[in-house]
PDB file of N, CA and C in Angstrom:
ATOM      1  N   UNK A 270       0.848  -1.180   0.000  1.00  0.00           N
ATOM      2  CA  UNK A 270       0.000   0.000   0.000  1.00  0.00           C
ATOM      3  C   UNK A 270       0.886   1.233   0.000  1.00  0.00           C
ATOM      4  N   UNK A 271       0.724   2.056  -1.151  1.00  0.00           N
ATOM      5  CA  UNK A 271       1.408   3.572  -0.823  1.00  0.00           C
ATOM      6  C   UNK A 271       0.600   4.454  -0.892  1.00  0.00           C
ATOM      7  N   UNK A 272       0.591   5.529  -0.390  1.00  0.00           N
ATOM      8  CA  UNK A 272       0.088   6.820  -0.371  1.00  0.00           C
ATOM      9  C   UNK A 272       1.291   7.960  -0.723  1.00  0.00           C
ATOM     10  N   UNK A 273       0.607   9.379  -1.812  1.00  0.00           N
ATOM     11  CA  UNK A 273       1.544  10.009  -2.521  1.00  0.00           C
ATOM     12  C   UNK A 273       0.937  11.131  -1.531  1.00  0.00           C
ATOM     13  N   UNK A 274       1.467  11.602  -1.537  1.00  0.00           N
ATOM     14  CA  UNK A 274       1.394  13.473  -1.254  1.00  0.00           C
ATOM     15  C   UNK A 274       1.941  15.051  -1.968  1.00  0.00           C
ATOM     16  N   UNK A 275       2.055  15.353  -2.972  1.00  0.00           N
ATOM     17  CA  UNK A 275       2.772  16.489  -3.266  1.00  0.00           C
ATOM     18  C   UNK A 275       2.409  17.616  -2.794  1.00  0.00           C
ATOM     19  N   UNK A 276       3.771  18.470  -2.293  1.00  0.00           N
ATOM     20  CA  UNK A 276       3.627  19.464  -1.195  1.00  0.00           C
ATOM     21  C   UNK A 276       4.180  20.541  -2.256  1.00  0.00           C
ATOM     22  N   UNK A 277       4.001  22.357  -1.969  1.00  0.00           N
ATOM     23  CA  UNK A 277       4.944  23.069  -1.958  1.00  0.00           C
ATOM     24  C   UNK A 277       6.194  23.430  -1.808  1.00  0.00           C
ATOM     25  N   UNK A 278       6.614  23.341  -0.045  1.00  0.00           N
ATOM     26  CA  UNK A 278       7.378  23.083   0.409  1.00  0.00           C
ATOM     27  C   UNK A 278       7.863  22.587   1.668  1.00  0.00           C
ATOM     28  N   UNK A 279       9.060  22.507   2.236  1.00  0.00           N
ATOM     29  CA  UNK A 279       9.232  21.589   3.388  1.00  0.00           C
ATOM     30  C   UNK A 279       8.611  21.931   4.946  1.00  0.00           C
ATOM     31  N   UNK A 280       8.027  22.364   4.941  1.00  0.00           N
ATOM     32  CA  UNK A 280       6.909  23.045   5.816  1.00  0.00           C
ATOM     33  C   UNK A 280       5.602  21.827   5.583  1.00  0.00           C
ATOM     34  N   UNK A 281       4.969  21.857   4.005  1.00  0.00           N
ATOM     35  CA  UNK A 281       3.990  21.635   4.268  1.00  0.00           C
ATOM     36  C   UNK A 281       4.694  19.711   4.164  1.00  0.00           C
ATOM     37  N   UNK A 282       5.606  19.739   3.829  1.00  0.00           N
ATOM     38  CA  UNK A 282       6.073  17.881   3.729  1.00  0.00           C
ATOM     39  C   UNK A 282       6.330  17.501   5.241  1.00  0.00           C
ATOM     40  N   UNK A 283       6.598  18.560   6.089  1.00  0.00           N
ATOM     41  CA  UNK A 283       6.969  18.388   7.585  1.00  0.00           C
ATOM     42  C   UNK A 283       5.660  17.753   8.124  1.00  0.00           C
ATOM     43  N   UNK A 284       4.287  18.649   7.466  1.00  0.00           N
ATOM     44  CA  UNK A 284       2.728  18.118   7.646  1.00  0.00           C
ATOM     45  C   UNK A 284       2.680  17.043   7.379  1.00  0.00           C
ATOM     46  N   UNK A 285       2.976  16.407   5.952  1.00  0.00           N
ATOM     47  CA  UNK A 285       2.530  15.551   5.111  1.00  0.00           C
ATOM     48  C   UNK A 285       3.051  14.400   6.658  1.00  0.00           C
ATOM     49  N   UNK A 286       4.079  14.531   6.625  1.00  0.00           N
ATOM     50  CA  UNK A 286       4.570  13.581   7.163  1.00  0.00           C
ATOM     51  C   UNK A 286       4.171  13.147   8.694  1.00  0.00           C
ATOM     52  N   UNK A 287       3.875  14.244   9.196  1.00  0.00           N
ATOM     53  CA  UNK A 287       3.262  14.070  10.211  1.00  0.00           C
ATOM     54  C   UNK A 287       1.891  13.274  10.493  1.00  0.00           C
ATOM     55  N   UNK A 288       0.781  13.751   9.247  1.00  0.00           N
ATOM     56  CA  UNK A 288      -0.338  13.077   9.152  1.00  0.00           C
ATOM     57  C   UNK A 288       0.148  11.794   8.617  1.00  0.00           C
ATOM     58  N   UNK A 289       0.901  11.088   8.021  1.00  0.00           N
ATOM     59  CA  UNK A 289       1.548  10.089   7.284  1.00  0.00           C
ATOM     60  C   UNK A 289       2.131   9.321   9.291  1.00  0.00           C
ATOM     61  N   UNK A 290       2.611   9.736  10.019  1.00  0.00           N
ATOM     62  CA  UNK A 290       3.126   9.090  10.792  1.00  0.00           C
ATOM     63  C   UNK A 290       1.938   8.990  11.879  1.00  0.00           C
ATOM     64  N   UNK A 291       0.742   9.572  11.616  1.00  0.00           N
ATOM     65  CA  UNK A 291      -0.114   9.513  12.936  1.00  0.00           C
ATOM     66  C   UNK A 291      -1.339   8.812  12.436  1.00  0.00           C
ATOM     67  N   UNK A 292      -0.834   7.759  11.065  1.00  0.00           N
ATOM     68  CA  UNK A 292      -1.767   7.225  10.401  1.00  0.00           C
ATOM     69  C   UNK A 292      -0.996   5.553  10.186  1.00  0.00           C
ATOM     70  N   UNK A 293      -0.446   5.959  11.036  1.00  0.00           N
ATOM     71  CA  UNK A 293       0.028   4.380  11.488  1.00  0.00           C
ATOM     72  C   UNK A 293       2.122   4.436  10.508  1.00  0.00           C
ATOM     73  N   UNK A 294       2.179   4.906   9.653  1.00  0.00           N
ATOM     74  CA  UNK A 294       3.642   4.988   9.172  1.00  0.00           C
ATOM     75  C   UNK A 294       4.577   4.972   9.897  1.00  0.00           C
ATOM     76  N   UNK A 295       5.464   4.623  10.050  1.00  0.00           N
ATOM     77  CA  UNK A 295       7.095   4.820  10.359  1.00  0.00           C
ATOM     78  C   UNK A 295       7.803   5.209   9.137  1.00  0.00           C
ATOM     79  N   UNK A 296       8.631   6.161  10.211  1.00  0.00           N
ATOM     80  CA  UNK A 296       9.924   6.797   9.724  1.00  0.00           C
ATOM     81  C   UNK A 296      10.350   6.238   7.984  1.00  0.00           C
ATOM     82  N   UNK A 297      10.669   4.931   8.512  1.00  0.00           N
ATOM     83  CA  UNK A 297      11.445   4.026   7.614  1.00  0.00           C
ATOM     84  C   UNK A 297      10.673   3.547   6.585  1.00  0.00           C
ATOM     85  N   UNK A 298       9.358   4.089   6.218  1.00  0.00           N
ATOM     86  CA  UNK A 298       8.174   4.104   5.222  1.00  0.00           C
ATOM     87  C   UNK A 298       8.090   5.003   4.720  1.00  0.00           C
ATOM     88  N   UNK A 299       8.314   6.241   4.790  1.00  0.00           N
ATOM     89  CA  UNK A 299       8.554   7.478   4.453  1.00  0.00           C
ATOM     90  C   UNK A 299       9.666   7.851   3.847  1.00  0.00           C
ATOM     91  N   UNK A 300       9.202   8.627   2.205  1.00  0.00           N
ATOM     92  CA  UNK A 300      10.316   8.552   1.227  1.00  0.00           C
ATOM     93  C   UNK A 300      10.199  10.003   0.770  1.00  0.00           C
ATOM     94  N   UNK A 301      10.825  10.919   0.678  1.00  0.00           N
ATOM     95  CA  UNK A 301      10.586  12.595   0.301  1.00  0.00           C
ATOM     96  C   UNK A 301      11.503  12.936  -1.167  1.00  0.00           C
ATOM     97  N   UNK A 302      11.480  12.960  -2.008  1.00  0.00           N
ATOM     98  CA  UNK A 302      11.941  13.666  -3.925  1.00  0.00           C
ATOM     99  C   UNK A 302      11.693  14.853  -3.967  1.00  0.00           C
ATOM    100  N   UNK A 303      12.461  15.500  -4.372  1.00  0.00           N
ATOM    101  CA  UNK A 303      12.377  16.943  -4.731  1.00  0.00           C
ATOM    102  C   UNK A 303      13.253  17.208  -6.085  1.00  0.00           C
ATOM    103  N   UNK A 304      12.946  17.660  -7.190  1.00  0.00           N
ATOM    104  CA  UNK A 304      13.947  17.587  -8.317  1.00  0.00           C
ATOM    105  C   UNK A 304      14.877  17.964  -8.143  1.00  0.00           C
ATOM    106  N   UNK A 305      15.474  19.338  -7.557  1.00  0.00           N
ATOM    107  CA  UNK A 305      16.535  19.379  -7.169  1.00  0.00           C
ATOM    108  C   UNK A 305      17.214  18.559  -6.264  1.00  0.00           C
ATOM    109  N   UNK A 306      18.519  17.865  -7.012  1.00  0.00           N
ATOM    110  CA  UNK A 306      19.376  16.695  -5.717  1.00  0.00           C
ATOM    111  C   UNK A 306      19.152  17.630  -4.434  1.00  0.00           C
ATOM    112  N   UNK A 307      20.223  18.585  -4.304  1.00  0.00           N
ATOM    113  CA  UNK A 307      20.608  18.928  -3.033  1.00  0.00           C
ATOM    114  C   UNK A 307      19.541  19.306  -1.962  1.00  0.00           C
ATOM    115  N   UNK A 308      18.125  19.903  -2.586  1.00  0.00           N
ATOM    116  CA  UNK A 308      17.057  20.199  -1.982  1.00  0.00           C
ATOM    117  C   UNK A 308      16.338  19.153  -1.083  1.00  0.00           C
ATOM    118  N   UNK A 309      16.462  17.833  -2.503  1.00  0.00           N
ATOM    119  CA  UNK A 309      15.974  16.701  -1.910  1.00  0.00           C
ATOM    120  C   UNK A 309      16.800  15.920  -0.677  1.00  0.00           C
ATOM    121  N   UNK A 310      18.107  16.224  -0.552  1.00  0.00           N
ATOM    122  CA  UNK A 310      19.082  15.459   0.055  1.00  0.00           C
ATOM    123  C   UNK A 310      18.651  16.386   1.698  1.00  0.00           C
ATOM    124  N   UNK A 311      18.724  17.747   1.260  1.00  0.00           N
ATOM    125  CA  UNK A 311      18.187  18.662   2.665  1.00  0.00           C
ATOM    126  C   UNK A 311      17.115  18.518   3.261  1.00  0.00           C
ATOM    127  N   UNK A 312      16.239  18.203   2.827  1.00  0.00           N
ATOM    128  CA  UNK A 312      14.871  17.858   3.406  1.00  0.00           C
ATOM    129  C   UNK A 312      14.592  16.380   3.511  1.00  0.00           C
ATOM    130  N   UNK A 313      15.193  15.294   3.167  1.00  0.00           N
ATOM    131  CA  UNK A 313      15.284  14.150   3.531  1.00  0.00           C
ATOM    132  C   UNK A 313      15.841  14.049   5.040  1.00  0.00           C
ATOM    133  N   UNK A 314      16.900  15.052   4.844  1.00  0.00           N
ATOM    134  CA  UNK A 314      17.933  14.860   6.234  1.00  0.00           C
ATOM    135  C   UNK A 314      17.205  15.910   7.417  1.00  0.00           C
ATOM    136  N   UNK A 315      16.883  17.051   6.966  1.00  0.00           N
ATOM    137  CA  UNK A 315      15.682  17.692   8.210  1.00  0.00           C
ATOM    138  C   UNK A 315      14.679  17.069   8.380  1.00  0.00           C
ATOM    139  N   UNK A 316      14.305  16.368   7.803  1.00  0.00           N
ATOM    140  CA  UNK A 316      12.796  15.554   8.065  1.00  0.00           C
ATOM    141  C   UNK A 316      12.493  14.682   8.784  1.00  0.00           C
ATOM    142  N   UNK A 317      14.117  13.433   8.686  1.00  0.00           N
ATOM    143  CA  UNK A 317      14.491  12.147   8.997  1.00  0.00           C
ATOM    144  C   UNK A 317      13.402  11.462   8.156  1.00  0.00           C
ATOM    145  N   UNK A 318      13.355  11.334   6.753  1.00  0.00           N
ATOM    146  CA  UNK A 318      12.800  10.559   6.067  1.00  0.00           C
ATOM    147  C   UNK A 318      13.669   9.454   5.650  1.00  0.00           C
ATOM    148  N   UNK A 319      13.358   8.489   4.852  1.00  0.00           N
ATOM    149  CA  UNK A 319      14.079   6.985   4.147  1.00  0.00           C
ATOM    150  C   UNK A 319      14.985   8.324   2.701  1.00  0.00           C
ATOM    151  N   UNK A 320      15.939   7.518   2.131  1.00  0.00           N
ATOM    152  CA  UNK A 320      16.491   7.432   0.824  1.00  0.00           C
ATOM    153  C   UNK A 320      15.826   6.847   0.209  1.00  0.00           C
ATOM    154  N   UNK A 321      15.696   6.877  -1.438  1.00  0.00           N
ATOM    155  CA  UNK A 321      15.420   6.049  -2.145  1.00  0.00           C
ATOM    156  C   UNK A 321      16.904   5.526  -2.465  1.00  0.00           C
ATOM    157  N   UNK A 322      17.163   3.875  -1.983  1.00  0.00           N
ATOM    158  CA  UNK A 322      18.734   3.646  -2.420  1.00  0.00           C
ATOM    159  C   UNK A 322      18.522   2.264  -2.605  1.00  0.00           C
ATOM    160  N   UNK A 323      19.455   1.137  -2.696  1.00  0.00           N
ATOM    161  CA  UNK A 323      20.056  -0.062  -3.291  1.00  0.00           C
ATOM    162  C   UNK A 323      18.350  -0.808  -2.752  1.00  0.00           C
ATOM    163  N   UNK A 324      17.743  -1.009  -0.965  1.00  0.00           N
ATOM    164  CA  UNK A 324      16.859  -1.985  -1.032  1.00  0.00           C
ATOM    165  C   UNK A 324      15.898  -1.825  -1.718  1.00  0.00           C
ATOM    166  N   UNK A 325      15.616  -0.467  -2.304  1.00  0.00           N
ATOM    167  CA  UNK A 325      14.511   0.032  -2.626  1.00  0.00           C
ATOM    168  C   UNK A 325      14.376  -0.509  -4.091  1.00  0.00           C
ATOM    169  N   UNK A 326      15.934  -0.051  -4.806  1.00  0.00           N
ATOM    170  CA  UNK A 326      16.085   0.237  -6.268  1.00  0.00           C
ATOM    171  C   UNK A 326      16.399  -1.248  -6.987  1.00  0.00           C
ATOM    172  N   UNK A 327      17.376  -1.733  -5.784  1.00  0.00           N
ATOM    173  CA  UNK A 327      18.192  -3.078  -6.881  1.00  0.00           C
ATOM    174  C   UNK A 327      19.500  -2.155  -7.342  1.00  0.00           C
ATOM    175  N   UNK A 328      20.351  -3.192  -7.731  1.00  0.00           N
ATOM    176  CA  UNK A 328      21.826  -2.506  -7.708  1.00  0.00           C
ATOM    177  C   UNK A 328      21.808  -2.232  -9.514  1.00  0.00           C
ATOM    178  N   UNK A 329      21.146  -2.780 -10.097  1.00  0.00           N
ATOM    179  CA  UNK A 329      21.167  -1.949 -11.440  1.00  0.00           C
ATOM    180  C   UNK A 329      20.255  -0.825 -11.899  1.00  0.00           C
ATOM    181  N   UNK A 330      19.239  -0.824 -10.974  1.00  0.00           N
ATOM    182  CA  UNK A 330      18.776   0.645 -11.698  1.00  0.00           C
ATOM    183  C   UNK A 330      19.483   2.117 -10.760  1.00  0.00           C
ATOM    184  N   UNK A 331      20.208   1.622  -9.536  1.00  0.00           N
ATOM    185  CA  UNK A 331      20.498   1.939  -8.726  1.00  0.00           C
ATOM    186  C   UNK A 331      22.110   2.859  -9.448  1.00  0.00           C
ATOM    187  N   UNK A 332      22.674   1.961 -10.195  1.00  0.00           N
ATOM    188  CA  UNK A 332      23.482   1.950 -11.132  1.00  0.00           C
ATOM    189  C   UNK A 332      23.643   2.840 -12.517  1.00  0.00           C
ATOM    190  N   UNK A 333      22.425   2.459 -12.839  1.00  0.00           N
ATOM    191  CA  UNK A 333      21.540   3.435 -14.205  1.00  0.00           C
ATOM    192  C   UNK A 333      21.612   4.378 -13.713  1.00  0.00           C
ATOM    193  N   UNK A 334      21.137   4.858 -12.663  1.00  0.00           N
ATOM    194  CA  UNK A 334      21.027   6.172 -12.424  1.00  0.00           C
ATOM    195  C   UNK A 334      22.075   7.681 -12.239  1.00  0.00           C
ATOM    196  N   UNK A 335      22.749   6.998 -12.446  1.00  0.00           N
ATOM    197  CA  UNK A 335      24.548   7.520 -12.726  1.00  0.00           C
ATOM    198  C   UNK A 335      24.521   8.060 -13.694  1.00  0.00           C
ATOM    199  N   UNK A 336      23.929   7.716 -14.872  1.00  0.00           N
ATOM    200  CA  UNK A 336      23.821   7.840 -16.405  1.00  0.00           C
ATOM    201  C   UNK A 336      22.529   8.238 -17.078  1.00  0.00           C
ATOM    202  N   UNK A 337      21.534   8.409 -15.966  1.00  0.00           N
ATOM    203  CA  UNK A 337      20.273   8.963 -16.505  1.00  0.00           C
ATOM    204  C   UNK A 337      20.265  10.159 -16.226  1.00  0.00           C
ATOM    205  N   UNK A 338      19.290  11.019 -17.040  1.00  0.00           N
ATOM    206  CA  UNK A 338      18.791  12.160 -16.565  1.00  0.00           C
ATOM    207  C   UNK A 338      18.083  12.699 -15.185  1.00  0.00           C
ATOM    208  N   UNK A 339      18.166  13.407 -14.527  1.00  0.00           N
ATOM    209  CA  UNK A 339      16.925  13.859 -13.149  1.00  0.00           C
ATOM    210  C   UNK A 339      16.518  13.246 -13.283  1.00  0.00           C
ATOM    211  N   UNK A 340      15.671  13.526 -14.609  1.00  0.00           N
ATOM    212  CA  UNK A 340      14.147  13.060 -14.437  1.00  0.00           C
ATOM    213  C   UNK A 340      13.932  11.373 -14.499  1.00  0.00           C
ATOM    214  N   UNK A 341      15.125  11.365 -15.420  1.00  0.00           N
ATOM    215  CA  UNK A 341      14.604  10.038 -15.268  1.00  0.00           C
ATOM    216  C   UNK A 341      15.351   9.351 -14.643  1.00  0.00           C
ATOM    217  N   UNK A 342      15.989   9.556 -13.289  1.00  0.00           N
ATOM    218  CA  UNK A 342      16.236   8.918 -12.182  1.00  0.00           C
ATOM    219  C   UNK A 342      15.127   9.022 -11.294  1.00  0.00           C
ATOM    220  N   UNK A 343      14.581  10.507 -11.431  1.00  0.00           N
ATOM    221  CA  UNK A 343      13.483  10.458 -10.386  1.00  0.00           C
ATOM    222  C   UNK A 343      12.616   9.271 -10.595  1.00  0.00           C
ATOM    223  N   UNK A 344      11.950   9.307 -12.314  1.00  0.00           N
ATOM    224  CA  UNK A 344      11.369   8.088 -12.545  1.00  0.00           C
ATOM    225  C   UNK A 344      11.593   7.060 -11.896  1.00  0.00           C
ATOM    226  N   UNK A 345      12.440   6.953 -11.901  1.00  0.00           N
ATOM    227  CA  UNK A 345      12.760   5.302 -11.694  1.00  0.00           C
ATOM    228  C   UNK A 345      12.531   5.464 -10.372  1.00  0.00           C
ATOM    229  N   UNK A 346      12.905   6.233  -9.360  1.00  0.00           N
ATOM    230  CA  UNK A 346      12.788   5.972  -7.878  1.00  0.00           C
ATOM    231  C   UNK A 346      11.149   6.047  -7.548  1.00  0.00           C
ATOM    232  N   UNK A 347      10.559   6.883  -8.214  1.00  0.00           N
ATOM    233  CA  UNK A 347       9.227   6.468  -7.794  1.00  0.00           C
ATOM    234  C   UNK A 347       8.560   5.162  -8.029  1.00  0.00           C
ATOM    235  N   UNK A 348       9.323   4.787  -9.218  1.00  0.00           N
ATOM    236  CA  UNK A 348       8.184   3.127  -9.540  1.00  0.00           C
ATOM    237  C   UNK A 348       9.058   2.325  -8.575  1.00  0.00           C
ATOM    238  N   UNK A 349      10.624   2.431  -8.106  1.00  0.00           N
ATOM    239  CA  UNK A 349      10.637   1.204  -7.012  1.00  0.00           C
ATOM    240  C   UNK A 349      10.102   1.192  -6.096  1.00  0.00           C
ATOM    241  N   UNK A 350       9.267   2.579  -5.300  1.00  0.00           N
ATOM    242  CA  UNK A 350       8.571   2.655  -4.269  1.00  0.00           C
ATOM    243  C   UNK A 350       6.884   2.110  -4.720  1.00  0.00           C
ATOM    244  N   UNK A 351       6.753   1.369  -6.096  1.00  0.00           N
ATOM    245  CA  UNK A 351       5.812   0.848  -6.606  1.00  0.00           C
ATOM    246  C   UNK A 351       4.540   1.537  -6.816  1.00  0.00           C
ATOM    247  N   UNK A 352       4.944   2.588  -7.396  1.00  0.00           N
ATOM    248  CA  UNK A 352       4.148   3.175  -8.177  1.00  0.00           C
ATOM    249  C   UNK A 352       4.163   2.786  -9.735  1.00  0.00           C
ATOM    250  N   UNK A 353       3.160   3.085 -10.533  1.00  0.00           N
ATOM    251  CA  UNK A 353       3.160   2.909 -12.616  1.00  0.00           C
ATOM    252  C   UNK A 353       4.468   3.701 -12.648  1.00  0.00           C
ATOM    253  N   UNK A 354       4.424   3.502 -14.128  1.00  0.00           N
ATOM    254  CA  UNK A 354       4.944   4.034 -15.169  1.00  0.00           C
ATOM    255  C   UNK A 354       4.319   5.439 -14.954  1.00  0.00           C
ATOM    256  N   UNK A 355       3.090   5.770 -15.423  1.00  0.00           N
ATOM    257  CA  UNK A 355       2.282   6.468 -15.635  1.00  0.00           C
ATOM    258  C   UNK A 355       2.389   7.311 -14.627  1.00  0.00           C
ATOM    259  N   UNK A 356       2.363   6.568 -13.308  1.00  0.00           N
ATOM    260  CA  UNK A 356       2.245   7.864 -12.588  1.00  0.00           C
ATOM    261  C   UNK A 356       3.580   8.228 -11.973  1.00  0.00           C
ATOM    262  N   UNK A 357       4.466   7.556 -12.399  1.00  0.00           N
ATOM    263  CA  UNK A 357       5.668   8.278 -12.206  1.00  0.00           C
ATOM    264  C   UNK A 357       6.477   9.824 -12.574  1.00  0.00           C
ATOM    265  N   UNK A 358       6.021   9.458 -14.290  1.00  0.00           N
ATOM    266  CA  UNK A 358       5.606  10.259 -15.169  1.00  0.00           C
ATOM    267  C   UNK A 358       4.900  11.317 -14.734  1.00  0.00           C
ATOM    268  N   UNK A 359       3.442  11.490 -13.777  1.00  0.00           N
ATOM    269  CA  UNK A 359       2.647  12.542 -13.188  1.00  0.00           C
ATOM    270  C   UNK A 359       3.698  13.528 -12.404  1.00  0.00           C
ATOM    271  N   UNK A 360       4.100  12.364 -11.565  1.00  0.00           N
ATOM    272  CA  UNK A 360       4.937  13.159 -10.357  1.00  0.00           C
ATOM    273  C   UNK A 360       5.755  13.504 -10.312  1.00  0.00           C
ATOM    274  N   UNK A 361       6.709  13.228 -11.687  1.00  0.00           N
ATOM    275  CA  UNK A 361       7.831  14.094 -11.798  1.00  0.00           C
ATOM    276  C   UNK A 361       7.681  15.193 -12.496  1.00  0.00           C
ATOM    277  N   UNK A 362       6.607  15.228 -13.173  1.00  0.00           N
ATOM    278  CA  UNK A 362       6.175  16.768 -13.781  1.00  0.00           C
ATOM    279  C   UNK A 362       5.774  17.891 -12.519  1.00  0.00           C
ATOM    280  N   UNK A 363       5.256  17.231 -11.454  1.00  0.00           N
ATOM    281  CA  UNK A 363       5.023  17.596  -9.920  1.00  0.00           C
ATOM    282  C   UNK A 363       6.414  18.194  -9.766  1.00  0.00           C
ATOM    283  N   UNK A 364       7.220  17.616  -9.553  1.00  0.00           N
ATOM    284  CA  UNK A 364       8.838  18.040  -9.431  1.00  0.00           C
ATOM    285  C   UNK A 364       9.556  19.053 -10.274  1.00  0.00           C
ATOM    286  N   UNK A 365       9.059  18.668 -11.288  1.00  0.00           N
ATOM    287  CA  UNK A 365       9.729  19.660 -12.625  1.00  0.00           C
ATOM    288  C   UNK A 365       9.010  21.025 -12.011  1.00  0.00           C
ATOM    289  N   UNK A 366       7.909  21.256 -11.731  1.00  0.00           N
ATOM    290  CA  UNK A 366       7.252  22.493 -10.923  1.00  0.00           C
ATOM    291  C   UNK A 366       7.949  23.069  -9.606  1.00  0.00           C
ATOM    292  N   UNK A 367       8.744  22.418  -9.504  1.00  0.00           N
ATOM    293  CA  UNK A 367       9.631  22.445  -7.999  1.00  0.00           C
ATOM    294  C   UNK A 367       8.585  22.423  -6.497  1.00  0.00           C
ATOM    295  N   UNK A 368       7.706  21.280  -7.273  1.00  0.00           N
ATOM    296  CA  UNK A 368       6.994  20.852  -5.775  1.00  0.00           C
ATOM    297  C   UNK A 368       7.897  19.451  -5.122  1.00  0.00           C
ATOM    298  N   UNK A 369       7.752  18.711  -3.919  1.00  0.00           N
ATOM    299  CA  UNK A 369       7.835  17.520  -3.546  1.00  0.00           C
ATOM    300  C   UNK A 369       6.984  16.838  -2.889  1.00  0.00           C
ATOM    301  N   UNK A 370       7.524  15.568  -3.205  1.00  0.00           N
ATOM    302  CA  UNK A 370       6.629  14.221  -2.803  1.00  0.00           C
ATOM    303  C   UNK A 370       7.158  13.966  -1.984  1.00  0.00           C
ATOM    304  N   UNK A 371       5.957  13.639  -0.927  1.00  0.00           N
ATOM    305  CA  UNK A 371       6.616  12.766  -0.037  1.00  0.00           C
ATOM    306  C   UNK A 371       5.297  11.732  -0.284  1.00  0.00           C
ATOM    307  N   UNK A 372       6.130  10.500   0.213  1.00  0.00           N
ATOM    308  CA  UNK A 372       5.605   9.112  -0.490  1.00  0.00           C
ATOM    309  C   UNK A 372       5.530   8.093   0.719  1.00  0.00           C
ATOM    310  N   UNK A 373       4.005   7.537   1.123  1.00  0.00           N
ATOM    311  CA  UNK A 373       4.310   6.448   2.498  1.00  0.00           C
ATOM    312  C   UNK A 373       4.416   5.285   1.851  1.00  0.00           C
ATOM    313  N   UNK A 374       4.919   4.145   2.264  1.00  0.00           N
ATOM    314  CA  UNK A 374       4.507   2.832   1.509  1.00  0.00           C
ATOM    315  C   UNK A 374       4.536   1.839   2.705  1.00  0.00           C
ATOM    316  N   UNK A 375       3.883   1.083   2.628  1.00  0.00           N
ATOM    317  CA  UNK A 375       3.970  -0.004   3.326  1.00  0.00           C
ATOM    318  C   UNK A 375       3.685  -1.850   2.628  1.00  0.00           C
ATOM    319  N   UNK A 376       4.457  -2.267   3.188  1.00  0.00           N
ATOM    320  CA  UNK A 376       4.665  -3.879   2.333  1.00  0.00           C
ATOM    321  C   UNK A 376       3.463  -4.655   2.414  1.00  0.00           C
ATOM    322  N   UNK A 377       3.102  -5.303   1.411  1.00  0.00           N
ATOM    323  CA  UNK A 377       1.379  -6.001   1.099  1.00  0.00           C
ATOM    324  C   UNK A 377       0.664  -4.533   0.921  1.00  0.00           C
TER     325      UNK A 377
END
């Protein structure tokens, strides 16, 4: 099960996350993208959210992503958190706007 959220900014993802953690989530379910790397890397780390990294990705797309574009690294990190194609595609146009996702997931 995942649930998406796209926010403005890290204010309102501080929310997201909050309603995301008082809805049964942990920390370690909680995944935050922002198109900009460094933005995303800052608000992952003020937030204490998850990475999208190796358990998430697998060591070859994990790999790919060295050699892809943003966007389409972002892609890819949203569908390992098992989202479509399709709506990967949505939410990185979300990003391209310089909004972020923050993303709950939980296993089954």
């Amino acid at each position: 099960m995942k649930n998406v959220r796209v926010v403005e900014n890290g204010v309102q993802a501080k929310e997201a996350i909050e309603q995301f953690l008082n809805r049964g989530y942990t920390k370690d379910e909680l995944y935050l993208l922002a198109h900009d790397k460094n933005r995303s890397e800052d608000l992952t780390e003020a937030l204490d959210t998850n990475n999208v990294g190796l358990s998430e990705q697998g060591a070859f797309d994990l790999l790919a992503n060295v050699f892809r574009s943003r966007g389409g690294e972002l892609r890819s990190k949203i569908q390992s958190l098992g989202l479509s194609d399709a709506e990967a595609q949505q939410y990185e146009r979300e990003l391209d706007q310089g909004r972020v996702l923050v993303v709950a997931t939980k296993a089954g």
